[in-house]
Coordinates of C-alpha atoms in Angstrom, one line a residue:
X1 CA -14.8 12.5 16.7
X2 CA -12.4 12.5 19.6
X3 CA -8.7 12.7 19.0
X4 CA -8.2 9.4 20.9
X5 CA -10.6 7.6 18.6
X6 CA -8.9 9.0 15.6
X7 CA -5.6 7.7 16.9
X8 CA -7.2 4.3 17.4
X9 CA -8.6 4.4 13.9
X10 CA -5.2 5.2 12.5
X11 CA -3.9 2.1 14.3
X12 CA -6.8 0.0 13.0
X13 CA -6.0 1.1 9.5
X14 CA -2.2 0.8 9.8
X15 CA -2.4 -2.1 7.4
X16 CA -5.3 -0.8 5.5
X17 CA -3.3 2.3 4.6
X18 CA -0.5 0.1 3.4
X19 CA -2.5 -2.6 1.7
X20 CA -4.6 -0.5 -0.5
X21 CA -3.2 -1.5 -3.9
X22 CA -1.4 -4.1 -5.9
X23 CA 1.1 -4.4 -8.7
X24 CA 2.7 -1.1 -9.8
X25 CA 2.9 -2.3 -13.5
X26 CA 0.5 -0.6 -15.8
X27 CA 0.0 -3.7 -17.9
X28 CA -0.9 -6.1 -15.1
X29 CA -4.1 -7.2 -13.6
X30 CA -5.2 -6.9 -10.0
X31 CA -6.0 -10.0 -8.0
X32 CA -9.6 -9.2 -8.7
X33 CA -9.0 -9.2 -12.4
X34 CA -9.3 -5.4 -13.0
X35 CA -7.1 -3.8 -15.5
X36 CA -4.5 -1.5 -14.1
X37 CA -2.8 1.8 -14.8
X38 CA -3.0 3.1 -18.4
X39 CA -5.2 0.2 -19.4
X40 CA -7.9 1.9 -17.4
X41 CA -8.4 4.5 -20.1
X42 CA -7.9 7.2 -17.5
X43 CA -5.9 9.3 -19.7
X44 CA -3.1 11.8 -19.0
X45 CA -2.6 15.5 -18.6
X46 CA -1.2 15.7 -22.1
X47 CA -4.7 15.0 -23.5
X48 CA -5.8 18.5 -22.3
X49 CA -4.4 21.9 -23.3
X50 CA -4.6 23.2 -19.8
X51 CA -5.6 21.8 -16.4
X52 CA -9.2 21.6 -15.4
X53 CA -9.8 23.6 -12.2
X54 CA -11.6 21.5 -9.6
X55 CA -12.6 22.6 -6.0
X56 CA -12.5 19.8 -3.5
X57 CA -13.5 19.6 0.2
X58 CA -11.0 17.3 1.9
X59 CA -10.0 16.1 5.3
X60 CA -6.3 16.2 6.2
X61 CA -4.8 13.5 8.4
X62 CA -1.7 13.8 10.6
X63 CA 1.6 13.6 8.7
X64 CA 0.0 14.6 5.3
X65 CA 0.0 18.0 3.6
X66 CA -2.5 17.5 0.8
X67 CA -1.4 20.5 -1.5
X68 CA 2.3 19.4 -1.5
X69 CA 1.6 15.6 -1.3
X70 CA 3.4 13.5 -4.0
X71 CA 0.3 11.7 -4.9
X72 CA -1.5 15.0 -5.4
X73 CA 1.1 16.1 -7.8
X74 CA 1.0 12.8 -9.6
X75 CA -2.7 12.8 -10.2
X76 CA -2.8 16.5 -11.1
X77 CA -0.3 15.7 -13.9
X78 CA -1.8 12.4 -14.9
X79 CA -5.4 13.7 -15.2
X80 CA -4.9 17.3 -16.1
X81 CA -6.4 18.8 -12.8
X82 CA -5.6 21.9 -10.9
X83 CA -7.0 21.4 -7.4
X84 CA -8.4 24.2 -5.3
X85 CA -8.4 22.5 -2.0
X86 CA -10.8 23.2 0.9
X87 CA -8.8 21.5 3.5
X88 CA -10.2 20.6 6.9
X89 CA -8.6 19.0 10.0
X90 CA -10.1 15.8 11.3
X91 CA -11.7 17.5 14.3
X92 CA -14.9 19.2 13.2
X93 CA -14.7 17.9 9.6
X94 CA -18.3 16.6 9.7
X95 CA -19.7 19.9 11.0
X96 CA -17.8 21.9 8.4
X97 CA -19.1 19.6 5.6
X98 CA -22.7 20.1 6.8
X99 CA -22.2 23.9 7.1
X100 CA -20.9 24.1 3.5
X101 CA -23.9 22.2 2.2
X102 CA -26.4 24.1 4.2
X103 CA -24.9 27.5 3.1
X104 CA -24.9 26.6 -0.6
X105 CA -21.3 27.5 -0.7
X106 CA -20.0 24.0 -1.5
X107 CA -17.3 22.7 -3.9
X108 CA -17.2 20.7 -7.0
X109 CA -16.6 17.5 -5.0
X110 CA -16.1 16.0 -1.6
X111 CA -13.3 13.6 -1.1
X112 CA -13.6 12.3 2.4
X113 CA -12.1 9.6 4.8
X114 CA -14.7 7.1 5.8
X115 CA -13.5 6.5 9.3
X116 CA -13.5 10.3 10.0
X117 CA -16.5 11.5 8.1
X118 CA -18.6 10.5 5.1
X119 CA -22.1 11.1 3.7
X120 CA -24.6 8.9 5.4
X121 CA -27.2 7.0 3.3
X122 CA -29.7 9.7 4.5
X123 CA -27.3 12.4 3.3
X124 CA -26.8 10.8 -0.1
X125 CA -30.6 10.4 -0.7
X126 CA -31.4 13.9 0.6
X127 CA -28.8 15.8 -1.4
X128 CA -29.1 13.5 -4.4
X129 CA -32.9 14.1 -4.7
X130 CA -32.3 17.8 -4.2
X131 CA -30.0 17.8 -7.2
X132 CA -26.9 18.9 -5.1
X133 CA -25.2 15.6 -5.8
X134 CA -25.1 14.5 -9.4
X135 CA -25.7 10.9 -10.5
X136 CA -22.4 9.1 -11.5
X137 CA -24.1 6.3 -13.5
X138 CA -23.3 7.7 -17.0
X139 CA -19.8 8.9 -15.9
X140 CA -19.0 5.4 -14.7
X141 CA -20.3 3.8 -17.9
X142 CA -18.3 6.1 -20.2
X143 CA -15.1 6.8 -18.2
X144 CA -14.7 4.3 -15.4
X145 CA -14.1 0.8 -16.6
X146 CA -12.4 -0.3 -13.4
X147 CA -15.3 1.0 -11.2
X148 CA -17.7 -0.8 -13.5
X149 CA -15.7 -4.0 -13.4
X150 CA -15.5 -4.0 -9.5
X151 CA -19.2 -3.6 -9.3
X152 CA -19.8 -6.5 -11.6
X153 CA -17.4 -8.6 -9.6
X154 CA -18.9 -7.6 -6.3
X155 CA -22.7 -7.1 -6.8
X156 CA -23.1 -6.2 -3.2
X157 CA -20.8 -3.3 -3.8
X158 CA -23.1 -2.0 -6.6
X159 CA -26.1 -2.5 -4.2
X160 CA -24.4 -0.6 -1.5
X161 CA -23.8 2.4 -3.9
X162 CA -27.0 2.4 -5.8
X163 CA -29.9 4.4 -4.3
X164 CA -33.4 3.1 -4.4
X165 CA -34.1 5.4 -7.4
X166 CA -31.4 3.6 -9.4
X167 CA -28.8 6.4 -9.2
X168 CA -25.3 6.2 -7.9
X169 CA -24.8 9.6 -6.1
X170 CA -21.5 8.7 -4.5
X171 CA -19.0 6.0 -3.8
X172 CA -18.0 4.5 -0.5
X173 CA -14.9 2.6 0.5
X174 CA -15.0 -1.1 -0.3
X175 CA -12.4 -2.4 2.2
X176 CA -12.7 -6.1 2.9
X177 CA -10.6 -6.1 6.1
X178 CA -10.6 -9.7 7.4
X179 CA -9.4 -8.8 10.9
X180 CA -11.8 -5.8 11.1
X181 CA -14.7 -8.1 10.2
X182 CA -14.2 -9.9 13.6
X183 CA -13.8 -6.7 15.8
X184 CA -14.8 -8.0 19.3
X185 CA -11.7 -10.0 20.2
X186 CA -10.3 -10.7 23.6
X187 CA -6.5 -10.6 24.2
X188 CA -5.3 -12.4 27.4
X189 CA -2.0 -12.3 29.1
X190 CA -0.6 -15.7 28.2
X191 CA 2.6 -15.1 30.2
X192 CA 0.4 -14.9 33.3
X193 CA -1.3 -18.2 32.3
X194 CA 2.1 -19.9 32.1
X195 CA 3.2 -18.4 35.5
X196 CA 0.0 -19.5 37.2
X197 CA 0.0 -22.9 35.4
X198 CA -3.4 -22.3 33.9
X199 CA -5.0 -23.7 30.8
X200 CA -6.5 -21.3 28.3
X201 CA -10.2 -20.9 29.2
X202 CA -12.8 -22.3 26.9
X203 CA -16.0 -21.6 28.8
X204 CA -17.5 -18.7 30.6
X205 CA -16.9 -20.3 33.9
X206 CA -13.3 -21.1 33.2
X207 CA -12.8 -17.5 32.1
X208 CA -14.2 -16.3 35.4
X209 CA -11.8 -18.6 37.2
X210 CA -8.9 -17.2 35.2
X211 CA -9.8 -13.6 36.0
X212 CA -10.0 -14.6 39.7
X213 CA -6.5 -16.1 39.5
X214 CA -5.2 -12.9 37.8
X215 CA -6.8 -10.8 40.6
X216 CA -5.6 -12.8 43.6
X217 CA -2.4 -14.8 42.8
X218 CA 0.0 -11.9 42.1
X219 CA 0.9 -12.9 38.5
X220 CA 3.1 -9.9 38.0
X221 CA 5.1 -10.9 41.0
X222 CA 5.4 -7.5 42.6
X223 CA 3.7 -8.5 45.9
X224 CA 1.0 -5.9 45.3
X225 CA -2.7 -6.4 44.6
X226 CA -2.5 -4.1 41.6
X227 CA -3.6 -6.4 38.8
X228 CA -6.5 -5.4 36.6
X229 CA -8.1 -8.7 35.5
X230 CA -10.2 -7.3 32.6
X231 CA -10.5 -3.9 31.0
X232 CA -11.7 -2.2 27.8
X233 CA -12.9 1.1 26.6
X234 CA -16.0 2.8 25.0
X235 CA -15.2 3.3 21.4
X236 CA -16.5 1.4 18.4
X237 CA -13.7 -0.9 17.5
X238 CA -14.1 -4.0 19.6
X239 CA -13.0 -2.4 22.9
X240 CA -16.3 -2.7 24.7
X241 CA -16.2 -5.7 26.9
X242 CA -19.9 -6.7 26.9
X243 CA -20.2 -8.0 23.4
X244 CA -17.4 -10.6 23.7
X245 CA -19.0 -11.9 26.9
X246 CA -22.6 -11.6 25.7
X247 CA -21.9 -13.6 22.6
X248 CA -21.6 -16.7 24.8
X249 CA -25.4 -16.3 25.5
X250 CA -26.9 -14.6 22.5
X251 CA -25.6 -12.9 19.4
X252 CA -24.4 -9.3 20.1
X253 CA -23.6 -7.3 17.0
X254 CA -22.2 -4.4 19.2
X255 CA -24.0 -1.9 17.1
X256 CA -27.8 -2.1 17.1
X257 CA -28.4 -5.4 18.8
X258 CA -30.1 -7.1 15.9
X259 CA -30.6 -10.8 15.3
X260 CA -31.9 -12.7 12.3
X261 CA -34.0 -15.9 12.5
X262 CA -35.4 -17.4 9.3
X263 CA -35.2 -14.1 7.5
X264 CA -36.9 -12.1 10.2
X265 CA -35.1 -9.3 12.1
X266 CA -35.2 -9.4 15.9
X267 CA -33.9 -7.5 18.8
X268 CA -31.4 -9.5 20.9
X269 CA -31.8 -7.1 23.8
X270 CA -35.3 -8.3 24.8
X271 CA -34.5 -12.0 24.8
X272 CA -34.2 -14.1 28.0
X273 CA -30.6 -15.0 26.9
X274 CA -29.7 -11.3 27.0
X275 CA -30.8 -11.2 30.6
X276 CA -28.7 -14.4 31.3
X277 CA -25.7 -12.7 29.7
X278 CA -26.1 -9.6 31.8
X279 CA -26.4 -11.8 34.9
X280 CA -23.0 -13.4 34.1
X281 CA -21.3 -10.2 33.4
X282 CA -22.6 -8.7 36.6
X283 CA -21.2 -11.7 38.5
X284 CA -17.7 -10.7 37.1
X285 CA -18.3 -7.1 38.0
X286 CA -19.5 -7.9 41.6
X287 CA -16.3 -10.0 42.2
X288 CA -14.1 -7.1 41.2
X289 CA -12.9 -8.8 38.0
X290 CA -13.9 -6.1 35.6
X291 CA -12.3 -2.6 35.7
X292 CA -15.1 -0.2 36.3
X293 CA -13.3 2.2 34.0
X294 CA -14.0 -0.1 31.1
X295 CA -17.5 1.4 30.9
X296 CA -16.5 5.0 30.9
X297 CA -12.8 5.5 29.8
X298 CA -11.4 6.5 26.4
X299 CA -8.7 4.8 24.5
X300 CA -5.9 6.9 26.1
X301 CA -7.0 5.8 29.6
X302 CA -7.2 2.2 28.5
X303 CA -3.7 2.3 27.1
X304 CA -2.3 3.7 30.3
X305 CA -3.4 0.5 32.0
X306 CA -1.8 -1.7 29.4
X307 CA 1.4 0.4 29.4
X308 CA 1.4 1.0 33.2
X309 CA 4.9 2.2 34.0
X310 CA 5.6 0.5 37.3
X311 CA 4.4 -3.1 36.5
X312 CA 2.5 -5.1 34.0
X313 CA -1.0 -5.0 35.5
X314 CA -3.4 -5.9 32.7
X315 CA -4.7 -9.5 32.5
X316 CA -7.2 -9.3 29.6
X317 CA -8.1 -6.5 27.2
X318 CA -10.9 -6.2 24.7
X319 CA -10.1 -4.9 21.3
X320 CA -10.1 -5.5 17.6
X321 CA -6.3 -5.5 18.0
X322 CA -3.8 -5.3 20.9
X323 CA -2.1 -2.1 19.7
X324 CA -5.2 -0.3 21.1
X325 CA -3.9 -0.9 24.7
X326 CA -0.3 -2.0 24.3
X327 CA 2.7 -0.7 22.3
X328 CA 3.8 -2.8 19.4
X329 CA 6.8 -0.6 18.3
X330 CA 10.2 -2.2 17.9
X331 CA 11.7 -2.8 21.4
X332 CA 8.4 -3.3 23.1
X333 CA 8.5 -5.8 26.0
X334 CA 4.8 -6.6 26.5
X335 CA 3.2 -6.9 23.1
X336 CA 3.9 -10.7 22.7
X337 CA 2.3 -11.4 26.1
X338 CA -1.1 -10.7 24.7
X339 CA -2.7 -13.3 22.5
X340 CA -6.2 -13.7 21.2
X341 CA -8.7 -15.9 23.1
X342 CA -11.2 -17.7 20.9
X343 CA -14.9 -17.1 21.6
X344 CA -16.0 -18.7 24.8
X345 CA -18.8 -21.3 25.1
X346 CA -21.7 -20.4 27.4
X347 CA -23.7 -22.7 29.7
X348 CA -26.1 -23.6 26.9
X349 CA -23.4 -24.3 24.3
X350 CA -23.6 -20.8 22.6
X351 CA -20.3 -19.6 21.1
X352 CA -20.8 -16.6 18.9
X353 CA -18.6 -13.7 17.7
X354 CA -19.5 -10.3 16.3
X355 CA -19.1 -10.3 12.6
X356 CA -19.7 -7.5 10.0
X357 CA -18.5 -6.4 6.6
X358 CA -15.1 -5.4 8.0
X359 CA -14.8 -1.8 6.7
X360 CA -17.6 -1.8 4.1
X361 CA -20.2 0.7 5.3
X362 CA -23.2 2.4 3.7
X363 CA -22.8 6.0 2.6
X364 CA -20.4 7.8 0.3
X365 CA -16.9 9.2 0.7
X366 CA -16.7 10.6 -2.8
X367 CA -19.4 12.7 -4.5
X368 CA -19.6 15.3 -7.3
X369 CA -21.9 18.2 -6.9
X370 CA -23.9 20.3 -9.4
X371 CA -21.2 23.0 -9.2
X372 CA -18.7 20.9 -11.2
X373 CA -18.2 21.6 -14.9
X374 CA -18.5 18.7 -17.4
X375 CA -14.7 18.8 -17.7
X376 CA -14.3 18.6 -14.0
X377 CA -16.8 15.7 -13.7
X378 CA -14.9 13.6 -16.3
X379 CA -11.5 14.4 -14.7
X380 CA -12.8 13.5 -11.2
X381 CA -14.3 10.1 -12.2
X382 CA -11.2 9.2 -14.2
X383 CA -9.0 10.0 -11.1
X384 CA -11.2 7.8 -8.8
X385 CA -11.4 5.1 -11.5
X386 CA -7.5 5.0 -11.3
X387 CA -7.9 4.3 -7.6
X388 CA -9.9 1.2 -8.5
X389 CA -6.7 -0.2 -10.0
X390 CA -4.1 -2.0 -7.9
X391 CA -1.4 0.6 -8.8
X392 CA -3.7 3.5 -8.2
X393 CA -5.0 2.3 -4.9
X394 CA -1.6 1.5 -3.6
X395 CA -0.2 4.9 -4.7
X396 CA -3.2 6.7 -3.2
X397 CA -3.5 5.0 0.1
X398 CA 0.0 3.7 0.8
X399 CA 2.2 6.3 -1.0
X400 CA 4.0 6.3 -4.3
X401 CA 5.9 3.2 -5.6
X402 CA 9.6 3.5 -4.7
X403 CA 8.8 5.6 -1.7
X404 CA 6.3 3.6 0.3
X405 CA 6.2 0.3 -1.5
X406 CA 8.1 -1.7 -4.1
X407 CA 8.0 -5.2 -5.8
X408 CA 8.6 -8.3 -3.7
X409 CA 11.8 -10.3 -3.9
X410 CA 12.5 -14.0 -3.6
X411 CA 11.7 -15.2 -0.1
X412 CA 9.0 -12.6 0.6
X413 CA 5.8 -14.1 1.9
X414 CA 2.3 -12.8 1.3
X415 CA -0.3 -12.3 4.0
X416 CA -2.7 -14.8 2.5
X417 CA -2.0 -18.5 2.6
X418 CA -0.6 -19.8 -0.7
X419 CA -1.0 -16.3 -2.2
X420 CA 1.6 -14.9 -4.6
X421 CA 3.1 -11.7 -3.0
X422 CA 2.6 -8.6 -5.1
X423 CA 3.3 -5.6 -3.0
X424 CA 6.1 -5.0 -0.5
X425 CA 5.7 -2.1 1.9
X426 CA 8.9 -0.1 2.6
X427 CA 8.9 0.4 6.4
X428 CA 9.7 3.8 7.9
X429 CA 13.0 4.2 9.5
X430 CA 13.2 5.2 13.1
X431 CA 13.0 9.0 13.2
X432 CA 12.2 9.4 9.6
X433 CA 10.0 12.3 8.7
X434 CA 6.6 11.7 7.1
X435 CA 7.0 10.9 3.5
X436 CA 3.8 12.7 2.4
X437 CA 3.5 10.5 -0.7
X438 CA 0.0 9.2 -0.3
X439 CA -3.5 10.3 0.8
X440 CA -4.0 7.6 3.5
X441 CA -7.7 7.1 4.2
X442 CA -8.8 9.7 1.7
X443 CA -7.5 7.3 -0.9
X444 CA -9.3 4.2 0.3
X445 CA -11.6 3.0 -2.5
X446 CA -11.3 -0.6 -3.5
X447 CA -9.6 -3.2 -1.3
X448 CA -11.2 -6.7 -1.6
X449 CA -9.8 -9.4 0.6
X450 CA -8.0 -11.2 -2.2
X451 CA -6.2 -8.0 -3.0
X452 CA -5.1 -7.3 0.6
X453 CA -3.8 -10.8 0.9
X454 CA -1.1 -10.2 -1.7
X455 CA 0.8 -7.8 0.5
X456 CA 4.2 -9.0 2.0
X457 CA 4.2 -9.5 5.7
X458 CA 6.9 -10.8 8.0
X459 CA 6.4 -14.3 9.3
X460 CA 7.3 -13.2 12.9
X461 CA 3.8 -12.2 14.1
X462 CA 5.3 -10.2 17.0
X463 CA 7.5 -8.0 14.9
X464 CA 6.1 -4.7 13.9
X465 CA 6.1 -5.6 10.2
X466 CA 4.3 -8.9 11.0
X467 CA 1.5 -7.3 12.9
X468 CA -1.2 -7.8 10.2
X469 CA -0.3 -11.5 10.1
X470 CA -0.8 -11.6 13.8
X471 CA -4.3 -10.1 13.5
X472 CA -5.0 -12.3 10.5
X473 CA -4.1 -15.5 12.4
X474 CA -6.1 -14.3 15.4
X475 CA -9.2 -13.7 13.3
X476 CA -9.0 -17.3 12.1
X477 CA -9.8 -18.3 15.7
X478 CA -13.1 -16.4 15.4
X479 CA -14.0 -17.3 11.8
X480 CA -17.0 -19.6 11.7
X481 CA -18.4 -18.5 15.1
X482 CA -20.7 -15.9 13.6
X483 CA -24.4 -16.9 13.3
X484 CA -25.6 -18.5 10.1
X485 CA -27.9 -15.5 9.6
X486 CA -26.8 -11.9 10.1
X487 CA -28.8 -8.8 9.6
X488 CA -26.8 -6.9 6.9
X489 CA -27.5 -3.4 8.1
X490 CA -24.3 -2.2 6.3
X491 CA -25.7 -3.2 2.8
X492 CA -29.4 -2.3 2.7
X493 CA -31.3 0.9 1.8
X494 CA -34.0 2.1 4.0
X495 CA -37.1 3.7 2.3
X496 CA -36.3 7.4 1.8
X497 CA -39.6 8.3 3.4
X498 CA -38.7 6.4 6.5
X499 CA -34.9 7.0 6.9
X500 CA -35.2 10.0 9.2
X501 CA -37.6 8.1 11.5
X502 CA -35.4 5.0 11.5
X503 CA -32.3 7.0 12.3
X504 CA -34.0 8.6 15.3
X505 CA -35.4 5.3 16.5
X506 CA -31.9 3.7 16.1
X507 CA -30.3 6.3 18.2
X508 CA -32.9 6.3 21.0
X509 CA -33.0 2.5 21.2
X510 CA -29.3 2.0 21.2
X511 CA -28.8 4.6 23.9
X512 CA -31.5 3.1 26.0
X513 CA -30.1 -0.5 25.6
X514 CA -26.6 0.6 26.5
X515 CA -27.6 2.7 29.5
X516 CA -29.7 -0.1 30.9
X517 CA -27.1 -2.9 30.4
X518 CA -24.6 -0.7 32.4
X519 CA -27.2 -0.1 35.1
X520 CA -28.0 -3.8 35.4
X521 CA -24.3 -4.8 35.5
X522 CA -23.4 -2.2 38.1
X523 CA -26.4 -2.9 40.3
X524 CA -28.2 0.4 39.8
X525 CA -31.1 -1.6 38.5
X526 CA -32.1 -5.1 39.6
X527 CA -32.2 -7.7 36.8
X528 CA -35.1 -9.5 38.4
X529 CA -37.2 -6.6 39.6
X530 CA -36.6 -4.1 36.8
X531 CA -36.3 -6.4 33.7
X532 CA -40.0 -6.2 32.7
X533 CA -40.0 -2.4 33.0
X534 CA -36.9 -2.3 30.8
X535 CA -38.6 -4.4 28.1
X536 CA -41.6 -2.2 28.3
X537 CA -39.4 0.8 27.9
X538 CA -38.0 -0.6 24.7
X539 CA -41.6 -1.1 23.4
X540 CA -42.4 2.5 24.4
X541 CA -39.5 3.7 22.3
X542 CA -41.1 2.0 19.3
X543 CA -38.8 -1.0 19.0
X544 CA -41.5 -2.8 16.9
X545 CA -41.7 0.1 14.5
X546 CA -38.0 0.1 14.1
X547 CA -37.9 -3.6 13.3
X548 CA -40.7 -3.2 10.9
X549 CA -38.8 -0.5 8.9
X550 CA -35.7 -2.7 8.9
X551 CA -37.6 -5.8 7.8
X552 CA -39.2 -3.9 4.9
X553 CA -35.7 -2.7 3.8
X554 CA -34.3 -6.2 4.1
X555 CA -37.1 -7.8 2.2
X556 CA -36.7 -5.2 -0.6
X557 CA -32.9 -6.0 -0.8
X558 CA -33.4 -9.7 -1.3
X559 CA -36.1 -9.6 -4.0

């Protein structure tokens, strides 16, 4: 994964890193009702005469040194573990994991970061059925009351982690990130609206008129035609401009272009409404209202537009959150200019928005292999079970209490409306060295929405420590615009005999759809002359077979 994307992901998870826990008191309950701390039955190092040696493959993020990390020291002492780390940088982590498995020289466990690398469903099934990954079912039943309670509270979480053969070969991150679940937002320069005396656009036609004004009426006031009306990027976190615009014509999931109607999975990309959406987007492109770089540039290039040194030139930017293309650090001058625009309404009254599980994805970030001793298995599952408690999750992902977080005081306000504040992040001082007190994404395990909502956030949404409230409030503008039926690709299991075929079809179809939408928008293909050939191409790539496999998996999941 590219460094630029990793930087974006770190921004996306700024709050996720901080809001991964709850009360630091061992005798309290989490907002989800799970016992915390010593009540988990996790045990302490004193229970064992000497530490259990455990080899672990891990991915190290910037600002963290795993061997000397304060949370590492804490869990080693608490659970009687002596880690032998196989530490890998973010770049190339997936390849190194695959090489270790292919060579047979693999560790007792893998402890990964989902947004960098994790075992896919196919990996889980493959290595589980080969016996490389050991089932966790009995370990969870005997030693992990918090994991067990979380799965009982969230049945979809159990489904997500339970393979078709009934075994739990690994655990993923259950992170119900509200703002992440509405990724395809549009942020417009409301200062420019004020200057040009424009109303916030509500329809696709009004949006086009706004972009035309941004392009031609010199809203930055420098006398130059240097404004970029609309831009975006090519990564996966809401920065592609097509989905936001397409959702005014037909639902665009920004992943595999799937719709659901009466329980049947369909492809959005062959519908007449898809063609209508492309026609509209092409009209913006032909009028010079879309930055051509939006279809090719990375996050770094996108941010150079938002942070252009000479003048403010960006009118509207696509993204899950504005820090992707604008600085939000203390002292910034442009951040407050960009505010979320609700979903637009198309000519036929359609007003959808992309919606997904918001951080919940299939696969596994934690697995135990057949190399682990019984003592190592027990120690590992107890350690992970601790991270299913509020205290454990906070210490793991945010950093240790007293260093990175503390108890709220009178006057503090929680993120969620009418929610009691429970955890108060301790902000970094300017110039402060990394605290190295938590595992960041490697520690993400159990973060339901009601749990995240208990974190203290400033009420000034444009301050750095009020950023998550800004995203939360923005997401409320999108909530309810998702279709009544969504295809839950993130929570179904494909038949093991068909998963390789489905994966290949998925890749081929997605690439074909995205290549063609770009060609249609830029004029390299004609929407009238070449549309039928495009649809035939999808059929030739076995679109019907792909939908058949997905339908089978969906039907099995709802029995």
